[in-house]
């Protein structure tokens, strides 16, 4: 999907927000939702989305929604740091299929990174699917740090 287009109400993150498909929750407030990625690039890879914005990408998002999402990104990064003690955390966001975007509801990736090379790290959209029970156990560790 290009940068131009319309928001698809049936996209996977819209369905997660509607409770139609399950997700492993890390944090939520009135405006935002954070959950673990099912195809993690590293242990603790999570995503943050707006609950109300219909923006598909950075070019469309309302300033207010962006500020809310970024505040949650900061909270989730801090909790992830406390829970997992990574050496670094990369935060990523893709706009349009040509840039690697696959789900067209704006989101930020929070990806813990450990020094010493790529062990346990996969490139964007190249990781294995995670075991849901393992994700839930990990989420419990991170949730305890908010
Ligand atoms: P994008 O490629 O659009 O930047 O990122 C989409 C992300 O959503 C990918 O990292 C992908 O693994 C993740 N993802 C896709 N479908 C689901 C899903 O049903 N549940 C969860 N938790 N993550 C998903």
PDB file of C-alpha atoms and ligand atoms in Angstrom:
ATOM      1  CA  UNK A   1       0.000   0.000   0.000  1.00  0.00           C
ATOM      2  CA  UNK A   2       1.328   3.373  -0.939  1.00  0.00           C
ATOM      3  CA  UNK A   3       1.429   6.453   1.235  1.00  0.00           C
ATOM      4  CA  UNK A   4      -1.885   7.527  -0.275  1.00  0.00           C
ATOM      5  CA  UNK A   5      -5.055   5.583   0.491  1.00  0.00           C
ATOM      6  CA  UNK A   6      -7.805   5.078   2.997  1.00  0.00           C
ATOM      7  CA  UNK A   7      -7.770   3.507   6.452  1.00  0.00           C
ATOM      8  CA  UNK A   8      -8.945  -0.121   6.409  1.00  0.00           C
ATOM      9  CA  UNK A   9     -11.260  -0.736   9.384  1.00  0.00           C
ATOM     10  CA  UNK A  10     -10.429  -4.449   9.084  1.00  0.00           C
ATOM     11  CA  UNK A  11      -6.660  -4.099   9.526  1.00  0.00           C
ATOM     12  CA  UNK A  12      -5.166  -6.399  12.129  1.00  0.00           C
ATOM     13  CA  UNK A  13      -4.511  -3.663  14.712  1.00  0.00           C
ATOM     14  CA  UNK A  14      -8.080  -2.355  14.365  1.00  0.00           C
ATOM     15  CA  UNK A  15      -9.271  -5.917  15.044  1.00  0.00           C
ATOM     16  CA  UNK A  16      -6.993  -6.129  18.095  1.00  0.00           C
ATOM     17  CA  UNK A  17      -8.448  -2.863  19.426  1.00  0.00           C
ATOM     18  CA  UNK A  18     -11.947  -4.207  18.846  1.00  0.00           C
ATOM     19  CA  UNK A  19     -11.035  -7.374  20.774  1.00  0.00           C
ATOM     20  CA  UNK A  20     -11.719  -9.507  17.702  1.00  0.00           C
ATOM     21  CA  UNK A  21      -8.264 -11.052  17.744  1.00  0.00           C
ATOM     22  CA  UNK A  22      -6.109 -11.655  20.812  1.00  0.00           C
ATOM     23  CA  UNK A  23      -2.986  -9.735  21.750  1.00  0.00           C
ATOM     24  CA  UNK A  24      -0.536  -9.765  24.642  1.00  0.00           C
ATOM     25  CA  UNK A  25      -1.129  -6.459  26.435  1.00  0.00           C
ATOM     26  CA  UNK A  26       1.722  -4.587  28.067  1.00  0.00           C
ATOM     27  CA  UNK A  27       0.059  -1.272  28.860  1.00  0.00           C
ATOM     28  CA  UNK A  28      -2.958   0.784  27.942  1.00  0.00           C
ATOM     29  CA  UNK A  29      -4.533   4.088  28.808  1.00  0.00           C
ATOM     30  CA  UNK A  30      -7.476   6.036  27.465  1.00  0.00           C
ATOM     31  CA  UNK A  31      -5.739   6.861  24.185  1.00  0.00           C
ATOM     32  CA  UNK A  32      -3.079   4.239  23.502  1.00  0.00           C
ATOM     33  CA  UNK A  33      -2.423   0.510  23.560  1.00  0.00           C
ATOM     34  CA  UNK A  34       0.901  -1.358  23.812  1.00  0.00           C
ATOM     35  CA  UNK A  35       1.329  -5.067  23.135  1.00  0.00           C
ATOM     36  CA  UNK A  36       3.977  -7.632  22.234  1.00  0.00           C
ATOM     37  CA  UNK A  37       4.757  -8.301  18.570  1.00  0.00           C
ATOM     38  CA  UNK A  38       3.849 -11.848  17.469  1.00  0.00           C
ATOM     39  CA  UNK A  39       6.890 -12.022  15.203  1.00  0.00           C
ATOM     40  CA  UNK A  40       9.465 -10.451  17.507  1.00  0.00           C
ATOM     41  CA  UNK A  41      12.756  -9.101  16.236  1.00  0.00           C
ATOM     42  CA  UNK A  42      14.163  -9.645  19.731  1.00  0.00           C
ATOM     43  CA  UNK A  43      12.949 -10.661  23.204  1.00  0.00           C
ATOM     44  CA  UNK A  44      10.441  -8.040  24.360  1.00  0.00           C
ATOM     45  CA  UNK A  45       9.725  -6.448  20.949  1.00  0.00           C
ATOM     46  CA  UNK A  46       6.516  -4.461  21.397  1.00  0.00           C
ATOM     47  CA  UNK A  47       4.226  -2.134  19.462  1.00  0.00           C
ATOM     48  CA  UNK A  48       2.381   1.028  20.474  1.00  0.00           C
ATOM     49  CA  UNK A  49      -0.749   2.285  18.706  1.00  0.00           C
ATOM     50  CA  UNK A  50      -3.370   4.993  19.096  1.00  0.00           C
ATOM     51  CA  UNK A  51      -6.792   3.726  20.124  1.00  0.00           C
ATOM     52  CA  UNK A  52      -8.680   6.435  18.283  1.00  0.00           C
ATOM     53  CA  UNK A  53      -6.630   7.770  15.378  1.00  0.00           C
ATOM     54  CA  UNK A  54      -7.376   6.387  11.912  1.00  0.00           C
ATOM     55  CA  UNK A  55      -3.952   7.429  10.688  1.00  0.00           C
ATOM     56  CA  UNK A  56      -2.191   4.838   8.574  1.00  0.00           C
ATOM     57  CA  UNK A  57       1.165   6.549   8.812  1.00  0.00           C
ATOM     58  CA  UNK A  58       3.169   9.495  10.127  1.00  0.00           C
ATOM     59  CA  UNK A  59       1.920  11.799   7.370  1.00  0.00           C
ATOM     60  CA  UNK A  60      -1.658  11.372   8.549  1.00  0.00           C
ATOM     61  CA  UNK A  61      -1.493  11.267  12.327  1.00  0.00           C
ATOM     62  CA  UNK A  62      -2.983  14.074  14.363  1.00  0.00           C
ATOM     63  CA  UNK A  63      -0.414  15.910  16.532  1.00  0.00           C
ATOM     64  CA  UNK A  64      -2.453  15.053  19.625  1.00  0.00           C
ATOM     65  CA  UNK A  65      -2.532  11.333  18.835  1.00  0.00           C
ATOM     66  CA  UNK A  66       1.186  11.359  18.041  1.00  0.00           C
ATOM     67  CA  UNK A  67       1.995  12.996  21.381  1.00  0.00           C
ATOM     68  CA  UNK A  68      -0.118  10.397  23.203  1.00  0.00           C
ATOM     69  CA  UNK A  69       1.527   7.523  21.346  1.00  0.00           C
ATOM     70  CA  UNK A  70       5.041   8.870  21.970  1.00  0.00           C
ATOM     71  CA  UNK A  71       4.358   9.283  25.692  1.00  0.00           C
ATOM     72  CA  UNK A  72       3.384   5.605  25.793  1.00  0.00           C
ATOM     73  CA  UNK A  73       6.440   4.623  23.725  1.00  0.00           C
ATOM     74  CA  UNK A  74       8.590   6.267  26.407  1.00  0.00           C
ATOM     75  CA  UNK A  75       6.760   4.432  29.224  1.00  0.00           C
ATOM     76  CA  UNK A  76       7.028   1.080  27.466  1.00  0.00           C
ATOM     77  CA  UNK A  77      10.717   1.612  26.670  1.00  0.00           C
ATOM     78  CA  UNK A  78      11.383   2.405  30.345  1.00  0.00           C
ATOM     79  CA  UNK A  79       9.471  -0.655  31.601  1.00  0.00           C
ATOM     80  CA  UNK A  80      11.216  -2.850  29.029  1.00  0.00           C
ATOM     81  CA  UNK A  81      14.580  -1.496  30.158  1.00  0.00           C
ATOM     82  CA  UNK A  82      13.807  -2.259  33.805  1.00  0.00           C
ATOM     83  CA  UNK A  83      12.436  -5.739  33.077  1.00  0.00           C
ATOM     84  CA  UNK A  84      14.940  -7.006  30.524  1.00  0.00           C
ATOM     85  CA  UNK A  85      18.057  -4.852  30.997  1.00  0.00           C
ATOM     86  CA  UNK A  86      18.934  -4.548  27.287  1.00  0.00           C
ATOM     87  CA  UNK A  87      22.085  -2.684  26.223  1.00  0.00           C
ATOM     88  CA  UNK A  88      20.061  -0.603  23.783  1.00  0.00           C
ATOM     89  CA  UNK A  89      16.515  -0.089  22.566  1.00  0.00           C
ATOM     90  CA  UNK A  90      15.720   0.782  19.001  1.00  0.00           C
ATOM     91  CA  UNK A  91      12.483   2.513  18.172  1.00  0.00           C
ATOM     92  CA  UNK A  92      11.229   2.228  14.607  1.00  0.00           C
ATOM     93  CA  UNK A  93       8.299   3.277  12.507  1.00  0.00           C
ATOM     94  CA  UNK A  94       7.672   2.537   8.796  1.00  0.00           C
ATOM     95  CA  UNK A  95       5.552   4.496   6.335  1.00  0.00           C
ATOM     96  CA  UNK A  96       4.220   2.757   3.218  1.00  0.00           C
ATOM     97  CA  UNK A  97       4.891  -0.716   1.853  1.00  0.00           C
ATOM     98  CA  UNK A  98       7.981   0.519   0.030  1.00  0.00           C
ATOM     99  CA  UNK A  99       9.471   1.403   3.423  1.00  0.00           C
ATOM    100  CA  UNK A 100       8.573  -1.995   4.906  1.00  0.00           C
ATOM    101  CA  UNK A 101       5.201  -1.215   6.485  1.00  0.00           C
ATOM    102  CA  UNK A 102       2.888  -4.230   6.568  1.00  0.00           C
ATOM    103  CA  UNK A 103       0.085  -3.112   8.909  1.00  0.00           C
ATOM    104  CA  UNK A 104      -1.547   0.173   7.958  1.00  0.00           C
ATOM    105  CA  UNK A 105      -2.500   1.551  11.368  1.00  0.00           C
ATOM    106  CA  UNK A 106       0.323   3.803  12.551  1.00  0.00           C
ATOM    107  CA  UNK A 107       2.524   2.081  15.098  1.00  0.00           C
ATOM    108  CA  UNK A 108       5.930   2.335  16.726  1.00  0.00           C
ATOM    109  CA  UNK A 109       8.182  -0.661  17.281  1.00  0.00           C
ATOM    110  CA  UNK A 110      10.151  -0.861  20.548  1.00  0.00           C
ATOM    111  CA  UNK A 111      12.944  -3.374  20.062  1.00  0.00           C
ATOM    112  CA  UNK A 112      15.360  -4.218  22.895  1.00  0.00           C
ATOM    113  CA  UNK A 113      18.915  -4.838  21.681  1.00  0.00           C
ATOM    114  CA  UNK A 114      21.869  -6.536  23.313  1.00  0.00           C
ATOM    115  CA  UNK A 115      25.510  -5.781  22.636  1.00  0.00           C
ATOM    116  CA  UNK A 116      27.745  -8.334  21.015  1.00  0.00           C
ATOM    117  CA  UNK A 117      26.099  -8.762  17.659  1.00  0.00           C
ATOM    118  CA  UNK A 118      22.905  -9.989  16.187  1.00  0.00           C
ATOM    119  CA  UNK A 119      22.347 -13.034  18.461  1.00  0.00           C
ATOM    120  CA  UNK A 120      18.629 -13.249  19.125  1.00  0.00           C
ATOM    121  CA  UNK A 121      17.940 -10.347  16.789  1.00  0.00           C
ATOM    122  CA  UNK A 122      16.036 -10.655  13.512  1.00  0.00           C
ATOM    123  CA  UNK A 123      15.548  -8.082  10.802  1.00  0.00           C
ATOM    124  CA  UNK A 124      12.158  -6.431  10.433  1.00  0.00           C
ATOM    125  CA  UNK A 125       9.478  -9.007   9.476  1.00  0.00           C
ATOM    126  CA  UNK A 126      12.088 -11.824   9.390  1.00  0.00           C
ATOM    127  CA  UNK A 127      11.677 -13.237  12.914  1.00  0.00           C
ATOM    128  CA  UNK A 128       9.967 -16.473  13.932  1.00  0.00           C
ATOM    129  CA  UNK A 129       6.456 -16.387  15.326  1.00  0.00           C
ATOM    130  CA  UNK A 130       6.487 -16.458  19.123  1.00  0.00           C
ATOM    131  CA  UNK A 131       4.774 -18.978  21.360  1.00  0.00           C
ATOM    132  CA  UNK A 132       1.749 -17.181  22.900  1.00  0.00           C
ATOM    133  CA  UNK A 133       2.417 -18.651  26.372  1.00  0.00           C
ATOM    134  CA  UNK A 134       6.023 -17.403  26.255  1.00  0.00           C
ATOM    135  CA  UNK A 135       4.795 -13.961  25.212  1.00  0.00           C
ATOM    136  CA  UNK A 136       2.361 -13.869  28.125  1.00  0.00           C
ATOM    137  CA  UNK A 137       5.111 -14.791  30.610  1.00  0.00           C
ATOM    138  CA  UNK A 138       7.346 -12.075  29.186  1.00  0.00           C
ATOM    139  CA  UNK A 139       4.507  -9.552  29.267  1.00  0.00           C
ATOM    140  CA  UNK A 140       4.024 -10.265  32.954  1.00  0.00           C
ATOM    141  CA  UNK A 141       7.671  -9.392  33.615  1.00  0.00           C
ATOM    142  CA  UNK A 142       7.400  -6.117  31.691  1.00  0.00           C
ATOM    143  CA  UNK A 143       3.972  -5.160  33.092  1.00  0.00           C
ATOM    144  CA  UNK A 144       5.419  -5.447  36.600  1.00  0.00           C
ATOM    145  CA  UNK A 145       7.745  -2.509  35.793  1.00  0.00           C
ATOM    146  CA  UNK A 146       5.139   0.163  34.955  1.00  0.00           C
TER     147      UNK A 146
HETATM  148  P1  LIG B   1       5.149  -3.048  10.143  1.00  0.00           P
HETATM  149  O1  LIG B   1       5.764  -4.033   9.192  1.00  0.00           O
HETATM  150  O2  LIG B   1       3.829  -2.576   9.601  1.00  0.00           O
HETATM  151  O3  LIG B   1       6.058  -1.921  10.529  1.00  0.00           O
HETATM  152  O4  LIG B   1       4.909  -3.817  11.489  1.00  0.00           O
HETATM  153  C1  LIG B   1       3.832  -4.635  11.712  1.00  0.00           C
HETATM  154  C2  LIG B   1       4.217  -5.509  12.887  1.00  0.00           C
HETATM  155  O5  LIG B   1       3.035  -6.098  13.366  1.00  0.00           O
HETATM  156  C3  LIG B   1       5.184  -6.651  12.531  1.00  0.00           C
HETATM  157  O6  LIG B   1       6.324  -6.582  13.357  1.00  0.00           O
HETATM  158  C4  LIG B   1       4.360  -7.897  12.784  1.00  0.00           C
HETATM  159  O7  LIG B   1       5.119  -8.957  13.323  1.00  0.00           O
HETATM  160  C5  LIG B   1       3.310  -7.424  13.748  1.00  0.00           C
HETATM  161  N1  LIG B   1       2.037  -8.127  13.660  1.00  0.00           N
HETATM  162  C6  LIG B   1       1.359  -8.470  12.540  1.00  0.00           C
HETATM  163  N2  LIG B   1       0.214  -9.100  12.850  1.00  0.00           N
HETATM  164  C7  LIG B   1       0.162  -9.135  14.215  1.00  0.00           C
HETATM  165  C8  LIG B   1      -0.792  -9.670  15.136  1.00  0.00           C
HETATM  166  O8  LIG B   1      -1.821 -10.231  14.791  1.00  0.00           O
HETATM  167  N3  LIG B   1      -0.499  -9.542  16.458  1.00  0.00           N
HETATM  168  C9  LIG B   1       0.650  -8.917  16.903  1.00  0.00           C
HETATM  169  N4  LIG B   1       0.831  -8.850  18.209  1.00  0.00           N
HETATM  170  N5  LIG B   1       1.565  -8.413  16.050  1.00  0.00           N
HETATM  171  C10 LIG B   1       1.322  -8.519  14.734  1.00  0.00           C
END
